[in-house]
Short mmCIF file of C-alpha atoms in Angstrom, two decimals:
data_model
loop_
_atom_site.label_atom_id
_atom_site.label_comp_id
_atom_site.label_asym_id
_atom_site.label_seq_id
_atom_site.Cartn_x
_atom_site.Cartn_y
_atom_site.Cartn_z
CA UNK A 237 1.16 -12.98 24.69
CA UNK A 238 2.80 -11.23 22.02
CA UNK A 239 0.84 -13.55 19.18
CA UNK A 240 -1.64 -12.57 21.09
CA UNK A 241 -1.22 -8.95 20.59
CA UNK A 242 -1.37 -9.51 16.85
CA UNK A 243 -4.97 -10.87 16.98
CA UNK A 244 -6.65 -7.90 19.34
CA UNK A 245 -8.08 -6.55 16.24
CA UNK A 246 -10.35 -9.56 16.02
CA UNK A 247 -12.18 -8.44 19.26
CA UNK A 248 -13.93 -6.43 17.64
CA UNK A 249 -17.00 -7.25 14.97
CA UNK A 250 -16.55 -4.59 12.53
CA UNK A 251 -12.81 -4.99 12.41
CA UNK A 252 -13.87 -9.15 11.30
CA UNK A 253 -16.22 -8.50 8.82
CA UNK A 254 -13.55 -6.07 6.83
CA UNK A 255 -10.58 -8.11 7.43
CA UNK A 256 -12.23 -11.01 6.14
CA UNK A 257 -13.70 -9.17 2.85
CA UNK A 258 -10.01 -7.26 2.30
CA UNK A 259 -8.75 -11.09 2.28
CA UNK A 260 -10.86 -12.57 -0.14
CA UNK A 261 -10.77 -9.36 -2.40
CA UNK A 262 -6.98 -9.23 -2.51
CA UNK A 263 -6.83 -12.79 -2.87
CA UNK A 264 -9.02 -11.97 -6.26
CA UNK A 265 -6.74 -9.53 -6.93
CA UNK A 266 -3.97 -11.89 -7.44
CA UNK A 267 -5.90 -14.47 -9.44
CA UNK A 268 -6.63 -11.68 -11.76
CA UNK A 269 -3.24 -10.69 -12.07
CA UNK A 270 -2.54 -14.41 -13.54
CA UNK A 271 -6.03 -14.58 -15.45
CA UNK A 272 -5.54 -11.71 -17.44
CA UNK A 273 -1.96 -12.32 -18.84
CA UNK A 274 -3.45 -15.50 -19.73
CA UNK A 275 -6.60 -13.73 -21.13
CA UNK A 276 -4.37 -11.65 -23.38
CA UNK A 277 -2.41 -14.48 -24.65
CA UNK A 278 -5.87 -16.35 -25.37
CA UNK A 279 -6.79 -13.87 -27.91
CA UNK A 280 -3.55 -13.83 -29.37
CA UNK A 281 -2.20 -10.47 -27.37
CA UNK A 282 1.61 -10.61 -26.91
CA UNK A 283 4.37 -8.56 -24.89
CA UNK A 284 2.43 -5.16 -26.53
CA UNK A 285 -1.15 -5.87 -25.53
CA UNK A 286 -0.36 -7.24 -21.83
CA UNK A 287 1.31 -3.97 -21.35
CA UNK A 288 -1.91 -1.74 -22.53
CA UNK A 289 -4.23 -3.47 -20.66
CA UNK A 290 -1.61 -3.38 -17.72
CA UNK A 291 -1.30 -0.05 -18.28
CA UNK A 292 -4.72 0.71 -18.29
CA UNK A 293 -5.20 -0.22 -14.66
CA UNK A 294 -2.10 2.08 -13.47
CA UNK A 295 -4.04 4.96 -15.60
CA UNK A 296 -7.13 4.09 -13.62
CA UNK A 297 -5.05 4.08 -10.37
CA UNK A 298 -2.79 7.29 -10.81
CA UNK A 299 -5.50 9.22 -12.46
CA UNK A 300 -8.29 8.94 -9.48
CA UNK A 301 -6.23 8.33 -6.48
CA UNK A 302 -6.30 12.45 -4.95
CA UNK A 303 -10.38 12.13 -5.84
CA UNK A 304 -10.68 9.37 -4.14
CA UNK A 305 -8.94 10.62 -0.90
CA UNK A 306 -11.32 13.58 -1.05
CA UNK A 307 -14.43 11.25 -1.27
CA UNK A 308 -12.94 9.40 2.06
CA UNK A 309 -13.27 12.51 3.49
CA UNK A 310 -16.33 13.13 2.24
CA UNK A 311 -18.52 10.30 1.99
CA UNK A 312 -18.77 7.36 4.73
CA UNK A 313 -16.00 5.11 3.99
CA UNK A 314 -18.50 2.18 4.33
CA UNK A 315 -20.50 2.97 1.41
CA UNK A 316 -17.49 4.01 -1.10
CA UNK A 317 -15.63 0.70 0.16
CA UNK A 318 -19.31 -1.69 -0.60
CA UNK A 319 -19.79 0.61 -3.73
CA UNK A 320 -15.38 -0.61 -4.83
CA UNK A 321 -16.25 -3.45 -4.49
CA UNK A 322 -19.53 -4.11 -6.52
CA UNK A 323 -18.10 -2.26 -9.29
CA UNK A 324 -14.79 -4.94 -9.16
CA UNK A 325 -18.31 -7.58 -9.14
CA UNK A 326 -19.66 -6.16 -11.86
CA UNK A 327 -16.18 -5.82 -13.99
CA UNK A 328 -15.09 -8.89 -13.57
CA UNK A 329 -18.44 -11.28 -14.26
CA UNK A 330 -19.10 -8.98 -16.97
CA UNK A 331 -15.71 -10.11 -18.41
CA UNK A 332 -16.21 -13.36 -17.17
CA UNK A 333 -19.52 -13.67 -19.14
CA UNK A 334 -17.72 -12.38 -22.42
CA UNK A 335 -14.93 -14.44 -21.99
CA UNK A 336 -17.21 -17.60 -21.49
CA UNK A 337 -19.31 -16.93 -24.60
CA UNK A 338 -16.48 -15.97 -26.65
CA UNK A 339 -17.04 -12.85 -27.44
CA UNK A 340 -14.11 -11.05 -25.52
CA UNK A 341 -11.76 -8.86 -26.54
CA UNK A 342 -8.94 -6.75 -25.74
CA UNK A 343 -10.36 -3.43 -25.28
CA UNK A 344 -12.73 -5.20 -22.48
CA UNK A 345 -9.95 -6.22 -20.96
CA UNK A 346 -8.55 -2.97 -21.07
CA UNK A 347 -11.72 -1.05 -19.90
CA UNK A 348 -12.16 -3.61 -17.51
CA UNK A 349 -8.20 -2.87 -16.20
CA UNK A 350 -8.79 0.81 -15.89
CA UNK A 351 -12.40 0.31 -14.11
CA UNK A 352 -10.29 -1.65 -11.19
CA UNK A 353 -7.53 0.68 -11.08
CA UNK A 354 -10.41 3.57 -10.32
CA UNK A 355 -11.89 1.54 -7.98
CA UNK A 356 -8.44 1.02 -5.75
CA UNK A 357 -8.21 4.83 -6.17
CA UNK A 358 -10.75 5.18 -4.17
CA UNK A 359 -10.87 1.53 -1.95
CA UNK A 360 -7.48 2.44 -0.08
CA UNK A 361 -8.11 5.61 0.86
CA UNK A 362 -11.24 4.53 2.31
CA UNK A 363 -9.90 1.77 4.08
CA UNK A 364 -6.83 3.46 6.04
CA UNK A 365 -9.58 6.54 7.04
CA UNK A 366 -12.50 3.48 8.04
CA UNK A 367 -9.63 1.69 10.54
CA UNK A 368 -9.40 4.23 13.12
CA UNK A 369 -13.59 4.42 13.80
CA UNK A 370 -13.48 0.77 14.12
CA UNK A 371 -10.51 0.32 16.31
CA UNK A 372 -9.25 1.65 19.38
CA UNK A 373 -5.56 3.26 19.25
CA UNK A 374 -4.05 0.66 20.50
CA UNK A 375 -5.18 -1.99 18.14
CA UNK A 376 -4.46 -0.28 15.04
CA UNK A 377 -0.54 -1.24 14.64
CA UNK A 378 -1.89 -5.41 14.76
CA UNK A 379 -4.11 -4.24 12.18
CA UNK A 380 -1.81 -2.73 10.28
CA UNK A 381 0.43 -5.50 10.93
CA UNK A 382 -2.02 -8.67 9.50
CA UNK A 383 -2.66 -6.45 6.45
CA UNK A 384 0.83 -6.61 5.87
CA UNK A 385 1.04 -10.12 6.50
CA UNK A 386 -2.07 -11.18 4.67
CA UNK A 387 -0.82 -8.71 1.34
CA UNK A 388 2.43 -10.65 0.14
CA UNK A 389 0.48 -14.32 0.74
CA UNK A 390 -2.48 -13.68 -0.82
CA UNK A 391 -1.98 -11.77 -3.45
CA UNK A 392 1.09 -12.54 -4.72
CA UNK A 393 1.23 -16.20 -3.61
CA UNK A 394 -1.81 -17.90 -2.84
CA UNK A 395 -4.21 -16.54 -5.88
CA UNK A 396 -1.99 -15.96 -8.26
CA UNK A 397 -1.06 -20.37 -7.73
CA UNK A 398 -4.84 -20.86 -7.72
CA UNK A 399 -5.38 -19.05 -10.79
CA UNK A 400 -2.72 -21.04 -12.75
CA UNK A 401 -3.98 -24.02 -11.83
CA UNK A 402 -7.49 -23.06 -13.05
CA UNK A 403 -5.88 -21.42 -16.28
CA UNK A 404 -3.95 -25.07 -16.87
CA UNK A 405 -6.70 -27.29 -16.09
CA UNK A 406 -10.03 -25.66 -17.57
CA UNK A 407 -9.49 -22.28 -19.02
CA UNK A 408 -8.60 -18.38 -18.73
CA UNK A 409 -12.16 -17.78 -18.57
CA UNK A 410 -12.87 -20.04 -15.54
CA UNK A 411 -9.92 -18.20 -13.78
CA UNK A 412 -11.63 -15.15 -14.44
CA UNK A 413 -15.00 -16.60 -13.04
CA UNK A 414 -13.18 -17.51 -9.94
CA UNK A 415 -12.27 -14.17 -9.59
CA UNK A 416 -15.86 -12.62 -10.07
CA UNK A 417 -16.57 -15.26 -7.21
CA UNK A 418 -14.27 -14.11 -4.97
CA UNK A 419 -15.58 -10.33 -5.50
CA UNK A 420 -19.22 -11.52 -4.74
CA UNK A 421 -18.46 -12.73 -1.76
CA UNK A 422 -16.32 -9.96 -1.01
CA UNK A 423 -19.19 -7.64 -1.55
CA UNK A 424 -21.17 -9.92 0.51
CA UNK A 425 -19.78 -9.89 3.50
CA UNK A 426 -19.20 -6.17 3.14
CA UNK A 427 -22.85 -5.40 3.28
CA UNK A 428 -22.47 -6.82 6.94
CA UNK A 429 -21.03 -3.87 8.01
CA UNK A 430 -22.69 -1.29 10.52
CA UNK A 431 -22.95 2.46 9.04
CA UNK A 432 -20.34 5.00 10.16
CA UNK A 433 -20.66 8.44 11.28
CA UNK A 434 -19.51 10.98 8.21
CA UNK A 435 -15.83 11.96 8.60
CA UNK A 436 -15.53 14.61 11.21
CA UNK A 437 -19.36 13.95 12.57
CA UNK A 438 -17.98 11.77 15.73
CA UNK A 439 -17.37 15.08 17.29
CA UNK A 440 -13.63 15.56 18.15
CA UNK A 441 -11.48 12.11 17.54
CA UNK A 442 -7.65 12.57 16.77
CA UNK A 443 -5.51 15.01 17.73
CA UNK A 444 -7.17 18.22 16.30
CA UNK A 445 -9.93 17.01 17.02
CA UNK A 446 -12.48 19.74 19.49
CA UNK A 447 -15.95 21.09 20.26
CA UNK A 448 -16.17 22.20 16.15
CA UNK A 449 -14.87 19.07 14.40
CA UNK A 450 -18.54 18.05 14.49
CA UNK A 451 -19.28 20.42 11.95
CA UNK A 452 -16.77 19.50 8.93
CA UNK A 453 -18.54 17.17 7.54
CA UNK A 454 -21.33 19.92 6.99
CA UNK A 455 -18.78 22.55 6.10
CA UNK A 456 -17.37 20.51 3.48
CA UNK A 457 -20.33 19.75 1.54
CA UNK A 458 -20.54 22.69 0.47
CA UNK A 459 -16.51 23.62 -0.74
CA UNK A 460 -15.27 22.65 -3.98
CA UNK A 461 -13.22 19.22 -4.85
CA UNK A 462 -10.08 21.90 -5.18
CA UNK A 463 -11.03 23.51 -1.90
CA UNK A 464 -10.69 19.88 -0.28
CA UNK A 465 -7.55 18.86 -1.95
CA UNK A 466 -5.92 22.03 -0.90
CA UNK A 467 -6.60 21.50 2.34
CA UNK A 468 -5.03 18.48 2.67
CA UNK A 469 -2.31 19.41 0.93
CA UNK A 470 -1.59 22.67 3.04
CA UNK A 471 -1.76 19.87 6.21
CA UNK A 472 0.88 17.89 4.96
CA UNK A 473 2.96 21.02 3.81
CA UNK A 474 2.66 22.63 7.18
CA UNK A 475 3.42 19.15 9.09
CA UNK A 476 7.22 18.38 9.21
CA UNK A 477 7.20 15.09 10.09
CA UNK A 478 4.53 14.02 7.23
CA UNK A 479 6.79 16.39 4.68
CA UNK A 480 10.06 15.43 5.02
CA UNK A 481 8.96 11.79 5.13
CA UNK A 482 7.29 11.83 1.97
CA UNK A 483 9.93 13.51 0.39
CA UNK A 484 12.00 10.89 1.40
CA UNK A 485 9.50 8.37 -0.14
CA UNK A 486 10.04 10.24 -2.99
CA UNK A 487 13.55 9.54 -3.51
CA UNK A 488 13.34 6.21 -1.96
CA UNK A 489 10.76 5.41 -4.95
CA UNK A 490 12.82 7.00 -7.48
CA UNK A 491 16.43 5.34 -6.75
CA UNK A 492 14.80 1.37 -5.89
CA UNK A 493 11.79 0.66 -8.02
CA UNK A 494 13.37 1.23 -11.09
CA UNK A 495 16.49 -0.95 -10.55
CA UNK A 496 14.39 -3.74 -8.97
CA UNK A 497 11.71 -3.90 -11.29
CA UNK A 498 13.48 -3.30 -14.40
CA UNK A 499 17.36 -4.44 -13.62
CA UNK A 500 17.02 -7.48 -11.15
CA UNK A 501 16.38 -9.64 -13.76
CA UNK A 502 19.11 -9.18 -15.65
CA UNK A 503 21.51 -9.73 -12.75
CA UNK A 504 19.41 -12.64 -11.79
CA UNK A 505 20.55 -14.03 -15.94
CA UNK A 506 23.67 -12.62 -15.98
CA UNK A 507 25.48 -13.10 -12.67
CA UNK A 508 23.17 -16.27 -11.72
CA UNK A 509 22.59 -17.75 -14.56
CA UNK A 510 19.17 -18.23 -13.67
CA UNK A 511 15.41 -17.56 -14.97
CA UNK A 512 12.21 -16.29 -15.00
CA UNK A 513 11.44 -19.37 -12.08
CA UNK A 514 14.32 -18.02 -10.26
CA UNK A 515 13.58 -14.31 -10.42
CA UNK A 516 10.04 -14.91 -9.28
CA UNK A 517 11.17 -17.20 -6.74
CA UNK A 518 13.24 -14.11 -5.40
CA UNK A 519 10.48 -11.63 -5.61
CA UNK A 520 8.34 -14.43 -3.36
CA UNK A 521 11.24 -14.55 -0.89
CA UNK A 522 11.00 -10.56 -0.57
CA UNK A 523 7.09 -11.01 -0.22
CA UNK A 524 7.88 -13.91 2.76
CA UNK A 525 10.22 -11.33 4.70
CA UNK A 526 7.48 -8.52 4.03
CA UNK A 527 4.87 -10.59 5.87
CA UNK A 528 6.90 -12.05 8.78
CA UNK A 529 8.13 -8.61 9.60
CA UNK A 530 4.41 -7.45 9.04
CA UNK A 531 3.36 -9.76 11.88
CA UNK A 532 6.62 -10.00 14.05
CA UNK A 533 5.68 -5.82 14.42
CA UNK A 534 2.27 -6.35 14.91
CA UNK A 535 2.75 -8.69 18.17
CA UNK A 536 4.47 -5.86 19.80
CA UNK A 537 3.67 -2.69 21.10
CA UNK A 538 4.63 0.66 18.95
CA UNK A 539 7.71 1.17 19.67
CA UNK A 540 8.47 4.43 21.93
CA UNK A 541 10.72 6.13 18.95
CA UNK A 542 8.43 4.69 16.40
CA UNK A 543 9.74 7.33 13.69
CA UNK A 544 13.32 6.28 14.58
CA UNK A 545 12.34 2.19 14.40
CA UNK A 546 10.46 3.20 11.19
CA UNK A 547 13.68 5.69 9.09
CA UNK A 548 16.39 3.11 10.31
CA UNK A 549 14.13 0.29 8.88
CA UNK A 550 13.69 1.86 5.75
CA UNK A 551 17.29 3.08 5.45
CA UNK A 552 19.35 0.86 6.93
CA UNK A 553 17.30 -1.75 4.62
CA UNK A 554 18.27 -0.43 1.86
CA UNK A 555 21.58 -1.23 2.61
CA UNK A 556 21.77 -4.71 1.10
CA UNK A 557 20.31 -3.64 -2.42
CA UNK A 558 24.11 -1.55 -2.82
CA UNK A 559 25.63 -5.07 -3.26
CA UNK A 560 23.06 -6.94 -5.36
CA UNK A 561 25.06 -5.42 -8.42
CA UNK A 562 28.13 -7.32 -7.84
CA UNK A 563 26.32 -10.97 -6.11
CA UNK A 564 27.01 -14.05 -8.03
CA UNK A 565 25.48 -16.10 -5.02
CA UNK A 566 21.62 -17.51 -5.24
CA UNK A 567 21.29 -17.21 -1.77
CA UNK A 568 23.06 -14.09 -0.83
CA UNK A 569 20.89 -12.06 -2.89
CA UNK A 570 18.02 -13.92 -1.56
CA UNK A 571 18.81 -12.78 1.93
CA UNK A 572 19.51 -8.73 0.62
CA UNK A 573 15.90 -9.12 -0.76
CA UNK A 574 14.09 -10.91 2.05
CA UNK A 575 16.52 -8.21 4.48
CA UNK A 576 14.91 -5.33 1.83
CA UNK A 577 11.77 -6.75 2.08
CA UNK A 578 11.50 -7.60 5.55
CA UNK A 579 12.52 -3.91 6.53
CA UNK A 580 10.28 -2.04 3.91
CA UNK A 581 7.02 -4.13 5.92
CA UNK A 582 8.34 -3.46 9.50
CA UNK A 583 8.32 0.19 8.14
CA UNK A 584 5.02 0.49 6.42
CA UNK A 585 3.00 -1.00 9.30
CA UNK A 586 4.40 1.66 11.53
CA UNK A 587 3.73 4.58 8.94
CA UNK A 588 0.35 3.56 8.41
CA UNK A 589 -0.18 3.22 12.23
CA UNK A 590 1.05 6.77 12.59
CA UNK A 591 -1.07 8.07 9.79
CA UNK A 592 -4.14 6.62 11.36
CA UNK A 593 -3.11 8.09 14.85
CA UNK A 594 -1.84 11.66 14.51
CA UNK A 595 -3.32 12.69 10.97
CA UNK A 596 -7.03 14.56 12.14
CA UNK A 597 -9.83 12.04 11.16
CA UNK A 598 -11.24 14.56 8.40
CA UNK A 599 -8.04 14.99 6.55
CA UNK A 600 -6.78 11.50 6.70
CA UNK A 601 -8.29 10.29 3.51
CA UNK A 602 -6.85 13.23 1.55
CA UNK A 603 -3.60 12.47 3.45
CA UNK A 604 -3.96 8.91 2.67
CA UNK A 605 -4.51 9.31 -1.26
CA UNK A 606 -1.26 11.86 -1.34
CA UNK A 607 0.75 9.40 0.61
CA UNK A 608 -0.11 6.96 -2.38
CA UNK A 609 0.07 9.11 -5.04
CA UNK A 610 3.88 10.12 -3.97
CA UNK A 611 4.39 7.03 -4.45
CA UNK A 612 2.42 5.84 -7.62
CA UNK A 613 3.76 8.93 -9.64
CA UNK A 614 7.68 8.19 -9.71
CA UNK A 615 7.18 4.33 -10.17
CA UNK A 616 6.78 4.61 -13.81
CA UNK A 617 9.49 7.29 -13.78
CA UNK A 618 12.02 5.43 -11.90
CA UNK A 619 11.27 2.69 -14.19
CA UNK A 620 11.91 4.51 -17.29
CA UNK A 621 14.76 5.85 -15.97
CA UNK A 622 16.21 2.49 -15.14
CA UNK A 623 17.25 1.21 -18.57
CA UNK A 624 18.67 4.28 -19.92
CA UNK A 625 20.54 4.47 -16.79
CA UNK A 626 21.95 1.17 -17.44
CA UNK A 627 23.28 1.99 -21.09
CA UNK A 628 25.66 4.45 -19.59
CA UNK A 629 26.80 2.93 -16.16
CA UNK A 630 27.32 -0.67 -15.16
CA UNK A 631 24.50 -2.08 -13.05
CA UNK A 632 26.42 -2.36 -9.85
CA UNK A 633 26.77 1.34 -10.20
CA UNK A 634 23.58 2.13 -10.29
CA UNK A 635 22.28 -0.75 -7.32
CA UNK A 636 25.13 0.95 -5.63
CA UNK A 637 24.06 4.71 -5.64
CA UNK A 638 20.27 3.10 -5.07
CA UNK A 639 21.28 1.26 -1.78
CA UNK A 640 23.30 4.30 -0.35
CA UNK A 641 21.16 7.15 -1.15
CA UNK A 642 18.29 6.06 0.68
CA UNK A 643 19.93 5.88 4.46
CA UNK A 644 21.96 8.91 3.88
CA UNK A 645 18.79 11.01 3.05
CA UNK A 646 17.29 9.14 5.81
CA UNK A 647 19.85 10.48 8.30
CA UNK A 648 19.70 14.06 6.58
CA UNK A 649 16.20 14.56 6.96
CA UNK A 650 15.47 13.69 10.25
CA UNK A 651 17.60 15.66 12.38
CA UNK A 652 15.80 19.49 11.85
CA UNK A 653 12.37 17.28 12.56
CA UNK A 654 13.29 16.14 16.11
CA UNK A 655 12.07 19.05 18.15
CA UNK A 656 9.40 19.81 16.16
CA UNK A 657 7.81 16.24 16.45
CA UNK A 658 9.17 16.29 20.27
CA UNK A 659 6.66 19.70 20.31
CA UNK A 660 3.88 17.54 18.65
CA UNK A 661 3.57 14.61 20.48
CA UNK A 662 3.50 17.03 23.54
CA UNK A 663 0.77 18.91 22.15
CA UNK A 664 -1.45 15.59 21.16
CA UNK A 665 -0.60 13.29 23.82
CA UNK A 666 -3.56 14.37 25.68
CA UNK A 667 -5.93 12.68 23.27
CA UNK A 668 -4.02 9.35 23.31
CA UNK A 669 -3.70 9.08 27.00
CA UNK A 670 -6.83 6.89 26.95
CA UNK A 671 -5.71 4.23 24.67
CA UNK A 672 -2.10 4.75 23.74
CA UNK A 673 -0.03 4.33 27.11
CA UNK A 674 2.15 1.80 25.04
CA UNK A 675 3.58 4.80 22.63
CA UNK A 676 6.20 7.47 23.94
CA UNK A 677 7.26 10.76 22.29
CA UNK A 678 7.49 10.79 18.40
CA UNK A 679 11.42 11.38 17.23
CA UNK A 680 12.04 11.74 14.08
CA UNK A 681 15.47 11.25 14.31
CA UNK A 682 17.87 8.43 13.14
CA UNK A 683 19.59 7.43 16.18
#
């Protein structure tokens, strides 16, 4: 029954078509992440010239990702997510053309980089304000759930092995052409999908929605790109749950990426004695214990005190990466990062979830984008921050302070929240009552 849960989304025709797109796409995604590194090398790039064209795409990303929750509120999220993905077409055969007549070079690969990070600017936006006009209430935590799942084994598993395979037995180039395929047929099946009413036209979905949420979408066309993002901004400001959890992503971001990312693989050389094999084969074992969690909370209901279920996840996660500083055992780190990583999934499918369910259908683009962007803008920061940190303090220090920090803001932040959400979820359950029997009261609190 509970497997069964999992696959509900699948009932419904609109919720097929995207699912299967989003899998091929990603699944391009992570061939290109192996094609172009073996693109660069081709034309004699080295450690310099990955990182600019890398860079290119998080430019690309960062720069567009607030517009591009505005246009989801905007624009119908079917055209701007057909319209992502024939630009990703057109990229990446153009590139693929190039690269099979020879005449590549970097700076296509670097226009071509920033092109796709603009185009995932505005694709994921898009996508998390499309889910709840295809879905009912209930079925949006599976969906949630098999994006989750489908994420860590497609694109950072399955294509990225396919692509290798193609870059060792024919070419870069024909990895890239496998990756234009995968985008036409990813824009193929897209075009299958039905038109949606504008955001806010639907007349009164979510829990502000009323008798004049018809009207947004026409009240909107006519207020600046500023107007829009301040709007969703002054939501999120005014909304204590939605606050004081993205502040905590914001610290969460700042204190783990960096050490991770930038300081994992030294303790994976230096207290293992291992390699590059070895560290990746780590980073897949955090992927495998993102996606089982992904599913295992997909097959049940949301839990009652879903914001509870979703802080101790994240912070009691967390825990594990304190020790990875002093492990000299293969297998106990491997069980702090599939713990970490199994934890950080269980959490995000509920936070999307909750997004989709109590953010009002015309702001939940804008919400969406500044979710993302919370995130995207201290990545590079916590990243730089990482190896000067490491000059000055041993690296068990710092995983230490990174592994502790995270639940104790956890528990600090949700405490003033807990009658306030208590006060929301009174004041909303009315509009869930048809769909959402499963979920109780929101708590913020850590229990």
């Amino acid at each position: 029954m509970r497997s069964l849960r999992a696959l509900r989304p699948f009932a419904h025709r609109e919720y097929r078509v995207l699912i299967a797109a989003l899998a091929i796409s990603i699944f391009g995604s992570g061939m290109w992440a192996v094609a172009m590194v073996y693109e660069v090398i081709h034309l004699g790039g080295g450690p310099l010239e990955l990182s600019l064209v890398a860079a290119a795409g998080s430019v690309g990303l960062v720069a567009f990702v607030l517009a591009g929750g505005i246009a989801a509120d905007r624009f119908p999220q079917r055209l701007l997510i057909i319209a992502v993905e024939g630009a990703n077409l057109a990229v990446i055969a153009g590139i693929s053309g190039l690269a099979m007549l020879g005449w590549l070079q970097l700076w296509h690969l670097a226009l071509g980089a920033f092109v796709l990070g603009v185009g995932a600017a505005f694709f994921f936006p898009a996508y998390s304000a499309i889910l709840p006009r295809i879905l009912p209430p209930e079925d949006l935590l599976a969906a949630n759930g098999m994006e989750g799942t489908m994420r860590p084994m497609l694109q950072q598993a399955a294509g990225p092995a396919v692509a290798g395979i193609l870059v060792a037995a024919l070419s870069p180039a024909h990895a890239v052409t496998g990756v234009a395929v995968c985008h036409l047929l990813a824009f193929s099946i897209l075009n299958l999908l039905h038109r949606q009413p504008l955001p806010g036209a639907d007349g009164g979905a979510g829990p502000e929605g009323g008798a004049g949420s018809g009207a947004r979408s026409g009240e909107r066309a006519g207020t600046s790109l500023l107007h829009d993002l301040r709007e969703g901004v002054s939501y999120t400001v005014r909304t204590p749950w939605l606050l004081w959890t993205l502040l905590w992503a914001c610290i969460s971001v700042l204190f783990l990426i960096g050490p991770i990312e930038v300081l994992l693989p030294f303790v994976v050389r230096d207290q293992l004695g291992g390699d590059s094999r070895m560290f990746g084969f780590l980073l897949a074992i955090m992927g495998v214990g993102g996606a089982a969690a992904s599913l295992a909370t997909a097959s049940f209901p949301l839990p009652r005190r879903y914001l509870s279920v979703m802080m101790v996840s994240w912070g009691a996660g967390s825990l594990p990466i304190a020790a990875v500083g002093i492990m000299d055992s293969f297998w106990a780190l491997a069980a702090a990062l599939f713990i970490f990583g199994a934890t950080g999934g269980m959490g995000m499918v509920i936070w999307g979830t909750l997004l989709q369910r109590r953010v009002p259908p015309h702001l939940l683009g804008r919400v969406s984008s500044l979710d993302f962007f919370v995130s995207l803008a201290l990545m590079p920061v916590s990243m730089a921050l990482a190896g000067p940190a490491a000059e000055v303090l041993p690296v068990w220090l710092i995983f230490l302070i990174a592994g502790t920090v995270c639940p104790v803001m956890a528990d600090e932040l949700a405490h003033p929240l807990d009658h306030q959400v208590e006060s929301l979820a009174d004041a909303t359950a009315p509009a869930e009552a048809s769909g959402a029997g499963q979920a109780g009261p929101k708590q913020r609190g850590v229990t």
